[in-house]
Amino acid sequence: MKKVGVVMGSPSDLPVVEKAITTLKEYGVPFEVHVYSAHRTPKEASDFVTTAADNGFGVIIAAAGMA
């Protein structure tokens, strides 16, 4: 089964994605949670998305709490 990547721009965005994380756990879907900011860590964000498929991710959920 492919993994789900849950990406947020700041740790303070966690309340926005908590329900998704809970649902993934309930269904037994493998996932990883990452904090990558397009403004503060653009290289890390770019590296993650460009290598996601090769690293076993089938989908990425991206969220920002204040956006």
PDB file of C-alpha atoms in Angstrom:
ATOM      1  CA  MET A   1       0.000   0.000   0.000  1.00  0.00           C
ATOM      2  CA  LYS A   2       1.282   3.446  -0.896  1.00  0.00           C
ATOM      3  CA  LYS A   3       1.874   5.983   1.873  1.00  0.00           C
ATOM      4  CA  VAL A   4       0.080   9.283   2.353  1.00  0.00           C
ATOM      5  CA  GLY A   5       2.196  12.364   2.933  1.00  0.00           C
ATOM      6  CA  VAL A   6       0.599  14.967   5.185  1.00  0.00           C
ATOM      7  CA  VAL A   7       2.429  18.258   4.708  1.00  0.00           C
ATOM      8  CA  MET A   8       1.852  21.511   6.531  1.00  0.00           C
ATOM      9  CA  GLY A   9       3.678  24.817   6.445  1.00  0.00           C
ATOM     10  CA  SER A  10       4.020  25.190  10.220  1.00  0.00           C
ATOM     11  CA  PRO A  11       3.545  23.044  13.339  1.00  0.00           C
ATOM     12  CA  SER A  12       0.729  25.415  14.288  1.00  0.00           C
ATOM     13  CA  ASP A  13      -1.227  24.002  11.308  1.00  0.00           C
ATOM     14  CA  LEU A  14      -1.590  20.636  13.049  1.00  0.00           C
ATOM     15  CA  PRO A  15      -5.172  21.328  14.243  1.00  0.00           C
ATOM     16  CA  VAL A  16      -6.166  21.693  10.578  1.00  0.00           C
ATOM     17  CA  VAL A  17      -4.936  18.200   9.661  1.00  0.00           C
ATOM     18  CA  GLU A  18      -5.626  16.281  12.882  1.00  0.00           C
ATOM     19  CA  LYS A  19      -8.891  14.817  11.602  1.00  0.00           C
ATOM     20  CA  ALA A  20      -7.170  13.523   8.459  1.00  0.00           C
ATOM     21  CA  ILE A  21      -4.430  11.943  10.587  1.00  0.00           C
ATOM     22  CA  THR A  22      -7.008  10.318  12.863  1.00  0.00           C
ATOM     23  CA  THR A  23      -8.909   8.947   9.860  1.00  0.00           C
ATOM     24  CA  LEU A  24      -5.742   7.547   8.279  1.00  0.00           C
ATOM     25  CA  LYS A  25      -4.929   5.786  11.563  1.00  0.00           C
ATOM     26  CA  GLU A  26      -8.475   4.374  11.838  1.00  0.00           C
ATOM     27  CA  TYR A  27      -8.231   2.863   8.348  1.00  0.00           C
ATOM     28  CA  GLY A  28      -4.696   1.593   8.833  1.00  0.00           C
ATOM     29  CA  VAL A  29      -3.303   3.713   6.018  1.00  0.00           C
ATOM     30  CA  PRO A  30       0.437   4.278   6.287  1.00  0.00           C
ATOM     31  CA  PHE A  31       1.331   7.957   6.432  1.00  0.00           C
ATOM     32  CA  GLU A  32       4.020  10.433   7.352  1.00  0.00           C
ATOM     33  CA  VAL A  33       3.556  13.961   8.654  1.00  0.00           C
ATOM     34  CA  HIS A  34       6.019  16.672   7.625  1.00  0.00           C
ATOM     35  CA  VAL A  35       6.406  20.401   8.127  1.00  0.00           C
ATOM     36  CA  TYR A  36       7.762  22.102   5.010  1.00  0.00           C
ATOM     37  CA  SER A  37       7.295  25.754   4.290  1.00  0.00           C
ATOM     38  CA  ALA A  38       7.367  27.029   0.727  1.00  0.00           C
ATOM     39  CA  HIS A  39       8.639  30.296   2.205  1.00  0.00           C
ATOM     40  CA  ARG A  40      11.045  29.148   4.946  1.00  0.00           C
ATOM     41  CA  THR A  41      12.224  25.758   3.608  1.00  0.00           C
ATOM     42  CA  PRO A  42      11.561  25.789  -0.145  1.00  0.00           C
ATOM     43  CA  LYS A  43      14.373  23.351  -1.010  1.00  0.00           C
ATOM     44  CA  GLU A  44      13.152  20.761   1.481  1.00  0.00           C
ATOM     45  CA  ALA A  45       9.564  21.171   0.267  1.00  0.00           C
ATOM     46  CA  SER A  46      10.642  20.793  -3.351  1.00  0.00           C
ATOM     47  CA  ASP A  47      12.824  17.773  -2.596  1.00  0.00           C
ATOM     48  CA  PHE A  48       9.965  16.062  -0.778  1.00  0.00           C
ATOM     49  CA  VAL A  49       7.416  16.482  -3.555  1.00  0.00           C
ATOM     50  CA  THR A  50       9.787  15.663  -6.401  1.00  0.00           C
ATOM     51  CA  THR A  51      10.878  12.398  -4.758  1.00  0.00           C
ATOM     52  CA  ALA A  52       7.539  11.460  -3.184  1.00  0.00           C
ATOM     53  CA  ALA A  53       6.550   8.816  -5.742  1.00  0.00           C
ATOM     54  CA  ASP A  54       9.984   7.182  -5.592  1.00  0.00           C
ATOM     55  CA  ASN A  55       9.712   7.127  -1.789  1.00  0.00           C
ATOM     56  CA  GLY A  56       6.423   5.242  -1.807  1.00  0.00           C
ATOM     57  CA  PHE A  57       3.900   8.070  -1.525  1.00  0.00           C
ATOM     58  CA  GLY A  58       0.688   7.760  -3.524  1.00  0.00           C
ATOM     59  CA  VAL A  59      -0.927  10.986  -2.394  1.00  0.00           C
ATOM     60  CA  ILE A  60       0.020  14.185  -0.595  1.00  0.00           C
ATOM     61  CA  ILE A  61      -2.356  16.139   1.600  1.00  0.00           C
ATOM     62  CA  ALA A  62      -1.077  19.715   1.913  1.00  0.00           C
ATOM     63  CA  ALA A  63      -2.643  22.168   4.319  1.00  0.00           C
ATOM     64  CA  ALA A  64      -2.055  25.497   5.935  1.00  0.00           C
ATOM     65  CA  GLY A  65      -4.078  26.622   8.911  1.00  0.00           C
ATOM     66  CA  MET A  66      -3.997  30.321   8.226  1.00  0.00           C
ATOM     67  CA  ALA A  67      -4.205  30.177   4.421  1.00  0.00           C
TER      68      ALA A  67
END
